[in-house]
Amino acid sequence: MPLRSLSWTQTPAPEFARHATLQRAVHLLREFRYEQPEPARFYSALADDTALMVAGLHPEPLDGAVVLDVGGGPGFFADAFTARGARYLSVEPDAGEMTAAGIDQRTAVRAQGEHLPFRTGSVDVCYSSNVAEHTPTPWAMADEMVRVTRPGGTIILSYTLWWGPFGGHEMGLTHYAGGHRAARWYTRKHGRLPKNLFGVSLFPITAAAGLRWARSTTDAELSTALPRYIPKFAWPVVHIPVIREVAATNLVLVLRKC
């Protein structure tokens, strides 16, 4: 399936575009500083922003919609979606991660994203936020996300680009010297391994690979691709090969299930 050319004379994802301001970008960047020292603060802010994004990218109201979060973590996202009336479900493979914040996880299932324990076509929205870079087989997970989504439903895959400034996560910009070297430098400086260990729980992933996957899937159609965190005036960077790998920082692929 060929990738459709997205026209920038009409902004894609207009509902979400209204919120993609410079003020939002600065706010999220400030909150990112608290990911390690105050994770509840950071992930609560990210959860609210994610629910806002999903509501703006899904063409129907979230009220009453079944939303599956692939890689739900410790549960910060549940309240943000239930506040919008969604019937929220999550999948998380790591039991330690599920209990890390002490949040009620009654709508969570422990499972791998590559093997979702849900019927084909059983959810209205399937999304994954900043998870694909943590699995060695992200496109197998993406295929599963397509499978469990109903015809006409929405698949939203958002992930951090390896060559972007946040590709190294807590290792900062040192990942440009190589993932293994960055991990050694982090360990030497902090006296402990990074949470996101290259080759174990952090893998290089590119925008080009995601767009290739979107072209190849026959069960869903790409409706838009956009950078997640930067203001809408900079969204056209997603169309520039190589440059987008750095400047987009985080790619969002939005597909409609055929």
Short mmCIF file of C-alpha atoms in Angstrom, two decimals:
data_model
loop_
_atom_site.label_atom_id
_atom_site.label_comp_id
_atom_site.label_asym_id
_atom_site.label_seq_id
_atom_site.Cartn_x
_atom_site.Cartn_y
_atom_site.Cartn_z
CA MET A 1 0.00 0.00 0.00
CA PRO A 2 1.67 3.27 -1.01
CA LEU A 3 2.06 6.00 1.55
CA ARG A 4 -0.31 8.81 0.79
CA SER A 5 1.15 12.26 0.37
CA LEU A 6 -0.03 14.40 3.27
CA SER A 7 -0.98 17.93 2.29
CA TRP A 8 0.19 20.74 4.53
CA THR A 9 -2.18 23.25 2.97
CA GLN A 10 -4.68 21.65 5.30
CA THR A 11 -3.11 20.70 8.62
CA PRO A 12 -3.45 16.98 9.35
CA ALA A 13 -5.15 15.98 12.62
CA PRO A 14 -6.78 19.40 13.07
CA GLU A 15 -8.24 18.64 16.51
CA PHE A 16 -4.85 17.72 17.92
CA ALA A 17 -3.11 20.48 15.95
CA ARG A 18 -5.00 23.12 17.95
CA HIS A 19 -3.12 21.97 21.05
CA ALA A 20 0.31 21.56 19.43
CA THR A 21 1.61 24.93 20.57
CA LEU A 22 5.02 26.20 21.59
CA GLN A 23 3.70 26.64 25.12
CA ARG A 24 2.76 22.94 25.29
CA ALA A 25 6.18 21.91 23.96
CA VAL A 26 7.99 23.99 26.59
CA HIS A 27 5.75 22.64 29.36
CA LEU A 28 6.43 19.01 28.43
CA LEU A 29 10.15 19.67 28.13
CA ARG A 30 10.18 21.11 31.64
CA GLU A 31 8.26 18.15 33.01
CA PHE A 32 10.68 15.73 31.34
CA ARG A 33 13.31 16.80 33.87
CA TYR A 34 11.28 15.04 36.57
CA GLU A 35 11.06 11.64 34.87
CA GLN A 36 13.70 10.10 37.16
CA PRO A 37 13.44 12.11 40.43
CA GLU A 38 9.62 12.55 40.47
CA PRO A 39 8.09 10.01 38.06
CA ALA A 40 4.54 10.56 39.34
CA ARG A 41 4.73 14.23 38.36
CA PHE A 42 6.17 13.55 34.94
CA TYR A 43 3.96 10.61 33.98
CA SER A 44 0.79 12.29 35.21
CA ALA A 45 1.52 15.25 32.93
CA LEU A 46 2.36 12.88 30.07
CA ALA A 47 -0.85 10.91 30.66
CA ASP A 48 -3.00 14.03 30.41
CA ASP A 49 -1.21 15.04 27.22
CA THR A 50 -1.58 11.53 25.77
CA ALA A 51 -5.32 11.44 26.42
CA LEU A 52 -5.59 14.86 24.79
CA MET A 53 -3.65 13.59 21.77
CA VAL A 54 -5.68 10.39 21.38
CA ALA A 55 -8.95 12.32 21.68
CA GLY A 56 -7.72 14.69 18.97
CA LEU A 57 -6.63 11.90 16.61
CA HIS A 58 -9.60 9.55 16.96
CA PRO A 59 -12.47 10.77 14.75
CA GLU A 60 -15.16 9.79 17.27
CA PRO A 61 -15.69 10.83 20.91
CA LEU A 62 -13.77 8.78 23.46
CA ASP A 63 -16.84 8.65 25.69
CA GLY A 64 -17.79 4.96 25.76
CA ALA A 65 -14.91 3.91 23.49
CA VAL A 66 -12.79 0.89 24.40
CA VAL A 67 -9.19 2.15 24.55
CA LEU A 68 -6.31 -0.31 24.82
CA ASP A 69 -2.97 1.06 26.04
CA VAL A 70 -0.10 -1.22 24.99
CA GLY A 71 2.61 -0.71 27.58
CA GLY A 72 0.53 0.96 30.27
CA GLY A 73 3.27 0.89 32.90
CA PRO A 74 2.35 1.61 36.53
CA GLY A 75 -1.10 2.99 35.75
CA PHE A 76 -0.76 6.76 35.47
CA PHE A 77 -2.71 6.83 32.19
CA ALA A 78 -5.92 5.19 33.45
CA ASP A 79 -7.37 8.26 35.19
CA ALA A 80 -6.66 10.53 32.22
CA PHE A 81 -8.70 8.31 29.89
CA THR A 82 -11.53 7.41 32.27
CA ALA A 83 -11.97 11.15 32.90
CA ARG A 84 -12.88 11.38 29.21
CA GLY A 85 -15.42 8.57 29.52
CA ALA A 86 -13.25 5.92 27.83
CA ARG A 87 -13.33 2.28 28.85
CA TYR A 88 -9.61 1.97 29.51
CA LEU A 89 -7.61 -1.25 29.34
CA SER A 90 -3.86 -1.68 29.48
CA VAL A 91 -1.22 -4.31 28.80
CA GLU A 92 2.13 -4.35 30.58
CA PRO A 93 4.69 -7.20 30.50
CA ASP A 94 6.69 -6.17 33.59
CA ALA A 95 5.09 -7.03 36.93
CA GLY A 96 7.51 -4.75 38.76
CA GLU A 97 6.58 -1.85 36.52
CA MET A 98 2.86 -2.52 37.08
CA THR A 99 3.22 -2.18 40.86
CA ALA A 100 5.89 0.54 40.95
CA ALA A 101 3.52 3.40 41.78
CA GLY A 102 1.05 1.49 43.95
CA ILE A 103 -1.84 2.42 41.64
CA ASP A 104 -4.94 0.22 41.31
CA GLN A 105 -4.43 -1.88 38.18
CA ARG A 106 -7.83 -3.59 37.96
CA THR A 107 -8.11 -2.89 34.21
CA ALA A 108 -4.55 -4.04 33.43
CA VAL A 109 -3.40 -7.35 31.96
CA ARG A 110 0.13 -8.67 32.19
CA ALA A 111 1.13 -9.64 28.65
CA GLN A 112 3.57 -8.92 25.85
CA GLY A 113 2.63 -6.32 23.24
CA GLU A 114 3.65 -8.81 20.56
CA HIS A 115 1.01 -11.27 21.81
CA LEU A 116 -2.03 -9.27 22.90
CA PRO A 117 -4.61 -11.44 24.73
CA PHE A 118 -7.62 -9.82 23.04
CA ARG A 119 -9.93 -10.89 20.24
CA THR A 120 -9.44 -9.60 16.74
CA GLY A 121 -11.35 -6.36 16.21
CA SER A 122 -12.30 -5.97 19.88
CA VAL A 123 -11.20 -2.39 20.69
CA ASP A 124 -12.05 1.02 19.28
CA VAL A 125 -8.64 2.60 19.84
CA CYS A 126 -5.31 0.88 20.32
CA TYR A 127 -2.40 3.12 21.16
CA SER A 128 1.13 2.79 22.44
CA SER A 129 3.08 5.68 23.92
CA ASN A 130 6.89 5.52 24.09
CA VAL A 131 7.04 1.73 24.16
CA ALA A 132 8.22 0.68 20.69
CA GLU A 133 11.81 1.76 21.43
CA HIS A 134 11.85 -0.65 24.39
CA THR A 135 11.18 -3.84 22.41
CA PRO A 136 13.44 -5.59 19.89
CA THR A 137 10.38 -6.43 17.75
CA PRO A 138 8.34 -3.20 17.56
CA TRP A 139 6.64 -4.03 14.26
CA ALA A 140 5.35 -7.35 15.57
CA MET A 141 3.75 -5.31 18.36
CA ALA A 142 2.39 -2.85 15.80
CA ASP A 143 0.85 -5.72 13.82
CA GLU A 144 -0.89 -6.94 16.96
CA MET A 145 -2.23 -3.46 17.61
CA VAL A 146 -3.79 -3.46 14.15
CA ARG A 147 -5.24 -6.94 14.66
CA VAL A 148 -7.14 -6.15 17.87
CA THR A 149 -8.62 -2.88 16.54
CA ARG A 150 -12.11 -2.96 15.03
CA PRO A 151 -12.72 -1.93 11.40
CA GLY A 152 -12.93 1.85 11.34
CA GLY A 153 -11.02 2.08 14.61
CA THR A 154 -7.81 3.97 15.26
CA ILE A 155 -4.27 2.73 15.84
CA ILE A 156 -1.82 5.27 17.30
CA LEU A 157 1.82 4.32 17.63
CA SER A 158 4.06 6.96 19.22
CA TYR A 159 7.74 6.33 19.87
CA THR A 160 11.00 8.12 20.64
CA LEU A 161 13.39 8.30 17.70
CA TRP A 162 16.86 6.94 18.42
CA TRP A 163 18.69 9.70 16.58
CA GLY A 164 16.69 12.45 18.24
CA PRO A 165 17.98 14.32 21.31
CA PHE A 166 15.92 12.11 23.65
CA GLY A 167 16.87 8.82 22.02
CA GLY A 168 19.20 7.94 24.87
CA HIS A 169 16.52 8.62 27.50
CA GLU A 170 18.20 9.22 30.87
CA MET A 171 21.64 8.79 29.27
CA GLY A 172 21.14 12.14 27.57
CA LEU A 173 22.99 13.00 24.39
CA THR A 174 25.75 10.49 25.10
CA HIS A 175 23.85 7.92 23.01
CA TYR A 176 25.29 9.65 19.94
CA ALA A 177 28.60 8.04 20.92
CA GLY A 178 26.93 4.62 20.83
CA GLY A 179 24.38 2.93 23.05
CA HIS A 180 26.75 0.59 24.85
CA ARG A 181 29.31 3.34 25.45
CA ALA A 182 26.57 5.64 26.77
CA ALA A 183 25.46 2.95 29.22
CA ARG A 184 29.03 2.50 30.49
CA TRP A 185 29.45 6.25 30.97
CA TYR A 186 26.12 6.48 32.82
CA THR A 187 27.05 3.59 35.11
CA ARG A 188 30.46 5.10 35.87
CA LYS A 189 28.91 8.47 36.72
CA HIS A 190 25.91 7.29 38.77
CA GLY A 191 27.17 4.03 40.21
CA ARG A 192 24.28 2.07 38.76
CA LEU A 193 23.02 0.83 35.43
CA PRO A 194 20.58 3.05 33.53
CA LYS A 195 16.93 2.05 33.75
CA ASN A 196 16.84 1.84 29.96
CA LEU A 197 19.79 -0.38 29.13
CA PHE A 198 20.82 -0.37 25.48
CA GLY A 199 20.33 -3.74 23.80
CA VAL A 200 18.22 -5.01 26.71
CA SER A 201 15.39 -2.55 27.28
CA LEU A 202 16.28 0.20 24.80
CA PHE A 203 16.74 -0.30 21.08
CA PRO A 204 17.48 2.02 18.13
CA ILE A 205 14.31 2.79 16.16
CA THR A 206 13.82 5.20 13.28
CA ALA A 207 11.06 7.14 11.56
CA ALA A 208 11.98 5.48 8.27
CA ALA A 209 11.35 2.04 9.75
CA GLY A 210 7.95 3.09 11.07
CA LEU A 211 6.89 4.55 7.74
CA ARG A 212 8.03 1.38 5.96
CA TRP A 213 5.88 -0.67 8.32
CA ALA A 214 2.91 1.64 7.69
CA ARG A 215 3.31 1.15 3.94
CA SER A 216 3.50 -2.61 4.25
CA THR A 217 0.47 -3.28 6.44
CA THR A 218 -2.56 -4.34 4.42
CA ASP A 219 -5.13 -4.21 7.23
CA ALA A 220 -4.89 -0.51 8.03
CA GLU A 221 -4.30 2.76 6.21
CA LEU A 222 -1.97 5.49 7.38
CA SER A 223 -4.00 8.65 7.89
CA THR A 224 -1.22 10.88 9.20
CA ALA A 225 2.31 10.90 10.55
CA LEU A 226 3.48 13.76 12.73
CA PRO A 227 6.04 14.72 15.36
CA ARG A 228 4.45 14.39 18.76
CA TYR A 229 5.95 17.07 20.96
CA ILE A 230 7.03 19.91 18.72
CA PRO A 231 4.71 22.79 17.70
CA LYS A 232 2.55 22.33 14.62
CA PHE A 233 4.48 24.93 12.60
CA ALA A 234 7.40 22.45 12.63
CA TRP A 235 5.34 19.36 11.69
CA PRO A 236 6.43 19.41 8.01
CA VAL A 237 9.84 18.14 9.14
CA VAL A 238 8.30 14.66 9.17
CA HIS A 239 8.47 14.69 5.35
CA ILE A 240 12.22 15.33 5.20
CA PRO A 241 14.26 12.10 5.23
CA VAL A 242 17.27 12.02 7.56
CA ILE A 243 16.42 15.44 9.08
CA ARG A 244 13.24 14.02 10.60
CA GLU A 245 15.23 11.35 12.45
CA VAL A 246 16.74 14.09 14.62
CA ALA A 247 14.30 17.00 14.50
CA ALA A 248 11.00 15.12 14.92
CA THR A 249 12.20 13.64 18.27
CA ASN A 250 9.07 11.44 18.55
CA LEU A 251 7.02 10.08 15.67
CA VAL A 252 3.28 9.47 15.83
CA LEU A 253 1.79 7.09 13.27
CA VAL A 254 -2.01 7.22 13.05
CA LEU A 255 -3.78 4.48 11.11
CA ARG A 256 -7.42 3.58 10.44
CA LYS A 257 -8.31 -0.10 10.50
CA CYS A 258 -9.68 -1.26 7.15
#
